[in-house]
Amino acid sequence: SQTIHQWPATLVQPVGSPLSLECTVEGTSNPNLYWYRQAAGRGLQLLFYSVGIGQISSEVPQNLSASRPQDRQFILSSKKLLLSDSGFYLCAWIDISSSSGNTIYFGEGSWLTVV
Amino acid sequence: GQSLEQPSEVTAVEGAIVQINCTYQTSGFYGLSWYQQHDGGAPTFLSYNGLDGLEETGRFSSFLSRSDSYGYLLLQELQMKDSASYFCAARRRNNKFYFGSGTKLNVKP
């Protein structure tokens, strides 16, 4: 069966510090991968989308970046965090080639507080 | 651009039926999904409509009308555990998914 893991689960970072969130998917190959951010009590904002290794689509201009160094690994980074980067970050995937290709599967999420 | 509108909050009693509406403006629209999210957790998939009409999955049903750019989620026989936030999400042909701001459902005894 397929699983998705992301880490760390929670982190508190000072303004101006770097960030790295990692996500891996197991049990599938060539998934479409997503990074979303959710502010407290709000909806999910699509940040990045990837259809393959090294292929990243950025949705919103910001001080965040994403990379996909391996087929099932997706990394969200920042060189210098802002207070407005605080939120709940969710990695997600779909397998468009399968019968469940309409379903987004989310990781457990990472709570980021920038202080 | 993409926009999805849904009510911010709905309250209903146990055993009742509640409908959560979603209107969307999405270029390259391909389908509409619904997700449930409990406080502190990740969203989980409920239903998907790729075609017009009604999809039924147990106590949950979802409807789509492409001509009206409108869909809804219908929850029947409400239970306390259904208290959560519900999100509609529009899928584009390029497989990007855009979410609404969510509807907080409060189920009262």
GROMACS .gro file of C-alpha atoms in nm:
model
  224
    1SER     CA    1   0.000   0.000   0.000
    2GLN     CA    2   0.102   0.357  -0.054
    3THR     CA    3   0.209   0.582   0.229
    4ILE     CA    4   0.329   0.938   0.258
    5HIS     CA    5   0.548   1.076   0.532
    6GLN     CA    6   0.660   1.428   0.601
    7TRP     CA    7   0.880   1.574   0.871
    8PRO     CA    8   0.939   1.741   1.101
    9ALA     CA    9   0.590   1.742   1.251
   10THR     CA   10   0.640   2.069   1.435
   11LEU     CA   11   0.907   2.333   1.442
   12VAL     CA   12   0.960   2.680   1.580
   13GLN     CA   13   1.202   2.892   1.382
   14PRO     CA   14   1.325   3.251   1.425
   15VAL     CA   15   1.267   3.508   1.154
   16GLY     CA   16   1.547   3.501   0.899
   17SER     CA   17   1.641   3.139   0.961
   18PRO     CA   18   1.636   2.872   0.689
   19LEU     CA   19   1.372   2.603   0.647
   20SER     CA   20   1.367   2.251   0.511
   21LEU     CA   21   1.058   2.028   0.513
   22GLU     CA   22   1.083   1.685   0.360
   23CYS     CA   23   0.825   1.450   0.221
   24THR     CA   24   0.855   1.097   0.086
   25VAL     CA   25   0.601   0.870  -0.077
   26GLU     CA   26   0.626   0.491  -0.066
   27GLY     CA   27   0.450   0.221  -0.262
   28THR     CA   28   0.402   0.408  -0.587
   29SER     CA   29   0.612   0.543  -0.870
   30ASN     CA   30   0.603   0.869  -1.061
   31PRO     CA   31   0.343   1.035  -0.838
   32ASN     CA   32   0.230   1.393  -0.887
   33LEU     CA   33   0.344   1.578  -0.575
   34TYR     CA   34   0.210   1.892  -0.409
   35TRP     CA   35   0.297   2.133  -0.129
   36TYR     CA   36   0.009   2.320   0.032
   37ARG     CA   37   0.004   2.573   0.314
   38GLN     CA   38  -0.288   2.634   0.548
   39ALA     CA   39  -0.306   2.936   0.774
   40ALA     CA   40  -0.496   2.890   1.099
   41GLY     CA   41  -0.868   2.847   1.027
   42ARG     CA   42  -0.823   2.898   0.654
   43GLY     CA   43  -0.822   2.700   0.333
   44LEU     CA   44  -0.535   2.524   0.161
   45GLN     CA   45  -0.313   2.732  -0.064
   46LEU     CA   46  -0.130   2.548  -0.341
   47LEU     CA   47   0.239   2.639  -0.325
   48PHE     CA   48   0.418   2.396  -0.556
   49TYR     CA   49   0.333   2.115  -0.794
   50SER     CA   50   0.563   1.855  -0.947
   51VAL     CA   51   0.502   1.595  -1.218
   52GLY     CA   52   0.851   1.448  -1.211
   53ILE     CA   53   1.213   1.474  -1.097
   54GLY     CA   54   1.335   1.831  -1.127
   55GLN     CA   55   0.999   1.952  -1.261
   56ILE     CA   56   0.852   2.214  -1.028
   57SER     CA   57   0.563   2.451  -1.090
   58SER     CA   58   0.541   2.745  -0.850
   59GLU     CA   59   0.199   2.888  -0.780
   60VAL     CA   60   0.265   3.194  -0.568
   61PRO     CA   61   0.571   3.423  -0.576
   62GLN     CA   62   0.724   3.400  -0.231
   63ASN     CA   63   1.045   3.329  -0.048
   64LEU     CA   64   0.985   2.955  -0.058
   65SER     CA   65   1.125   2.704  -0.305
   66ALA     CA   66   1.073   2.336  -0.375
   67SER     CA   67   1.288   2.059  -0.515
   68ARG     CA   68   1.232   1.702  -0.624
   69PRO     CA   69   1.568   1.529  -0.623
   70GLN     CA   70   1.419   1.179  -0.644
   71ASP     CA   71   1.097   1.038  -0.784
   72ARG     CA   72   0.929   1.002  -0.446
   73GLN     CA   73   1.095   1.284  -0.252
   74PHE     CA   74   0.971   1.642  -0.234
   75ILE     CA   75   1.144   1.914  -0.034
   76LEU     CA   76   1.019   2.258   0.066
   77SER     CA   77   1.284   2.516   0.154
   78SER     CA   78   1.341   2.874   0.246
   79LYS     CA   79   1.664   3.066   0.288
   80LYS     CA   80   1.513   3.329   0.520
   81LEU     CA   81   1.180   3.278   0.693
   82LEU     CA   82   0.925   3.556   0.740
   83LEU     CA   83   0.660   3.578   1.011
   84SER     CA   84   0.398   3.531   0.740
   85ASP     CA   85   0.544   3.188   0.660
   86SER     CA   86   0.388   3.045   0.976
   87GLY     CA   87   0.125   2.781   0.907
   88PHE     CA   88   0.042   2.418   0.854
   89TYR     CA   89   0.234   2.273   0.559
   90LEU     CA   90   0.096   1.970   0.385
   91CYS     CA   91   0.264   1.746   0.133
   92ALA     CA   92   0.031   1.549  -0.092
   93TRP     CA   93   0.032   1.314  -0.389
   94ILE     CA   94  -0.188   1.156  -0.650
   95ASP     CA   95  -0.132   0.868  -0.889
   96ILE     CA   96  -0.309   0.981  -1.203
   97SER     CA   97  -0.247   0.647  -1.370
   98SER     CA   98  -0.449   0.453  -1.113
   99SER     CA   99  -0.820   0.410  -1.054
  100SER     CA  100  -0.786   0.638  -0.751
  101GLY     CA  101  -0.625   0.910  -0.960
  102ASN     CA  102  -0.886   1.161  -0.847
  103THR     CA  103  -0.787   1.131  -0.481
  104ILE     CA  104  -0.528   1.350  -0.314
  105TYR     CA  105  -0.349   1.179  -0.028
  106PHE     CA  106  -0.205   1.410   0.232
  107GLY     CA  107   0.086   1.366   0.468
  108GLU     CA  108   0.048   1.425   0.839
  109GLY     CA  109   0.146   1.789   0.803
  110SER     CA  110   0.416   2.011   0.953
  111TRP     CA  111   0.329   2.292   1.190
  112LEU     CA  112   0.567   2.584   1.141
  113THR     CA  113   0.575   2.879   1.380
  114VAL     CA  114   0.806   3.164   1.289
  115VAL     CA  115   0.894   3.382   1.588
  116GLY     CA  116  -0.751   3.280  -1.168
  117GLN     CA  117  -0.918   3.030  -0.946
  118SER     CA  118  -1.185   3.094  -0.685
  119LEU     CA  119  -1.412   2.868  -0.486
  120GLU     CA  120  -1.684   2.999  -0.257
  121GLN     CA  121  -1.841   2.802   0.027
  122PRO     CA  122  -2.015   2.906   0.348
  123SER     CA  123  -1.783   2.963   0.641
  124GLU     CA  124  -1.990   2.781   0.901
  125VAL     CA  125  -2.296   2.558   0.927
  126THR     CA  126  -2.468   2.421   1.237
  127ALA     CA  127  -2.701   2.123   1.248
  128VAL     CA  128  -2.829   1.867   1.498
  129GLU     CA  129  -2.753   1.499   1.521
  130GLY     CA  130  -2.956   1.289   1.280
  131ALA     CA  131  -3.030   1.581   1.051
  132ILE     CA  132  -2.929   1.638   0.688
  133VAL     CA  133  -2.699   1.923   0.590
  134GLN     CA  134  -2.592   2.053   0.250
  135ILE     CA  135  -2.269   2.245   0.194
  136ASN     CA  136  -2.261   2.440  -0.131
  137CYS     CA  137  -1.961   2.532  -0.342
  138THR     CA  138  -1.945   2.762  -0.641
  139TYR     CA  139  -1.629   2.781  -0.846
  140GLN     CA  140  -1.458   2.980  -1.115
  141THR     CA  141  -1.176   2.767  -1.247
  142SER     CA  142  -1.016   2.777  -1.587
  143GLY     CA  143  -0.956   2.434  -1.733
  144PHE     CA  144  -1.200   2.280  -1.486
  145TYR     CA  145  -1.192   1.900  -1.477
  146GLY     CA  146  -1.374   1.791  -1.161
  147LEU     CA  147  -1.478   1.874  -0.806
  148SER     CA  148  -1.363   1.698  -0.490
  149TRP     CA  149  -1.465   1.716  -0.126
  150TYR     CA  150  -1.238   1.672   0.173
  151GLN     CA  151  -1.294   1.650   0.548
  152GLN     CA  152  -1.051   1.790   0.801
  153HIS     CA  153  -1.072   1.750   1.176
  154ASP     CA  154  -0.896   2.002   1.397
  155GLY     CA  155  -0.521   1.950   1.393
  156GLY     CA  156  -0.536   1.680   1.127
  157ALA     CA  157  -0.474   1.646   0.757
  158PRO     CA  158  -0.760   1.655   0.507
  159THR     CA  159  -0.906   1.322   0.397
  160PHE     CA  160  -1.087   1.246   0.075
  161LEU     CA  161  -1.466   1.214   0.075
  162SER     CA  162  -1.593   1.230  -0.280
  163TYR     CA  163  -1.519   1.329  -0.639
  164ASN     CA  164  -1.743   1.436  -0.925
  165GLY     CA  165  -1.595   1.425  -1.272
  166LEU     CA  166  -1.933   1.429  -1.442
  167ASP     CA  167  -2.257   1.613  -1.374
  168GLY     CA  168  -2.491   1.446  -1.133
  169LEU     CA  169  -2.494   1.280  -0.796
  170GLU     CA  170  -2.229   1.052  -0.644
  171GLU     CA  171  -2.326   0.859  -0.333
  172THR     CA  172  -2.088   0.709  -0.078
  173GLY     CA  173  -2.266   0.588   0.232
  174ARG     CA  174  -2.403   0.881   0.430
  175PHE     CA  175  -2.225   1.130   0.204
  176SER     CA  176  -2.334   1.238  -0.143
  177SER     CA  177  -2.187   1.496  -0.375
  178PHE     CA  178  -2.338   1.674  -0.671
  179LEU     CA  179  -2.194   1.867  -0.963
  180SER     CA  180  -2.347   2.095  -1.225
  181ARG     CA  181  -2.087   2.215  -1.471
  182SER     CA  182  -2.327   2.450  -1.644
  183ASP     CA  183  -2.387   2.630  -1.313
  184SER     CA  184  -2.026   2.598  -1.187
  185TYR     CA  185  -2.180   2.463  -0.872
  186GLY     CA  186  -2.157   2.161  -0.650
  187TYR     CA  187  -2.264   2.049  -0.307
  188LEU     CA  188  -2.187   1.794  -0.041
  189LEU     CA  189  -2.482   1.633   0.132
  190LEU     CA  190  -2.435   1.471   0.471
  191GLN     CA  191  -2.718   1.256   0.602
  192GLU     CA  192  -2.787   1.111   0.945
  193LEU     CA  193  -2.543   1.350   1.101
  194GLN     CA  194  -2.326   1.221   1.383
  195MET     CA  195  -2.119   1.412   1.638
  196LYS     CA  196  -1.803   1.281   1.473
  197ASP     CA  197  -1.900   1.468   1.154
  198SER     CA  198  -1.809   1.794   1.328
  199ALA     CA  199  -1.516   1.909   1.115
  200SER     CA  200  -1.423   2.144   0.833
  201TYR     CA  201  -1.523   2.050   0.481
  202PHE     CA  202  -1.343   2.173   0.172
  203CYS     CA  203  -1.439   2.166  -0.191
  204ALA     CA  204  -1.149   2.145  -0.434
  205ALA     CA  205  -1.150   2.212  -0.806
  206ARG     CA  206  -0.930   1.997  -1.023
  207ARG     CA  207  -0.788   2.144  -1.340
  208ARG     CA  208  -0.696   1.944  -1.650
  209ASN     CA  209  -0.328   1.985  -1.557
  210ASN     CA  210  -0.401   1.801  -1.229
  211LYS     CA  211  -0.361   2.100  -1.005
  212PHE     CA  212  -0.617   2.113  -0.723
  213TYR     CA  213  -0.744   2.440  -0.575
  214PHE     CA  214  -0.928   2.443  -0.245
  215GLY     CA  215  -1.207   2.658  -0.108
  216SER     CA  216  -1.172   2.832   0.227
  217GLY     CA  217  -1.366   2.559   0.404
  218THR     CA  218  -1.697   2.520   0.586
  219LYS     CA  219  -1.690   2.448   0.956
  220LEU     CA  220  -1.971   2.208   1.044
  221ASN     CA  221  -2.090   2.206   1.403
  222VAL     CA  222  -2.308   1.909   1.493
  223LYS     CA  223  -2.509   1.958   1.812
  224PRO     CA  224  -2.677   1.686   2.019
   0.00000   0.00000   0.00000
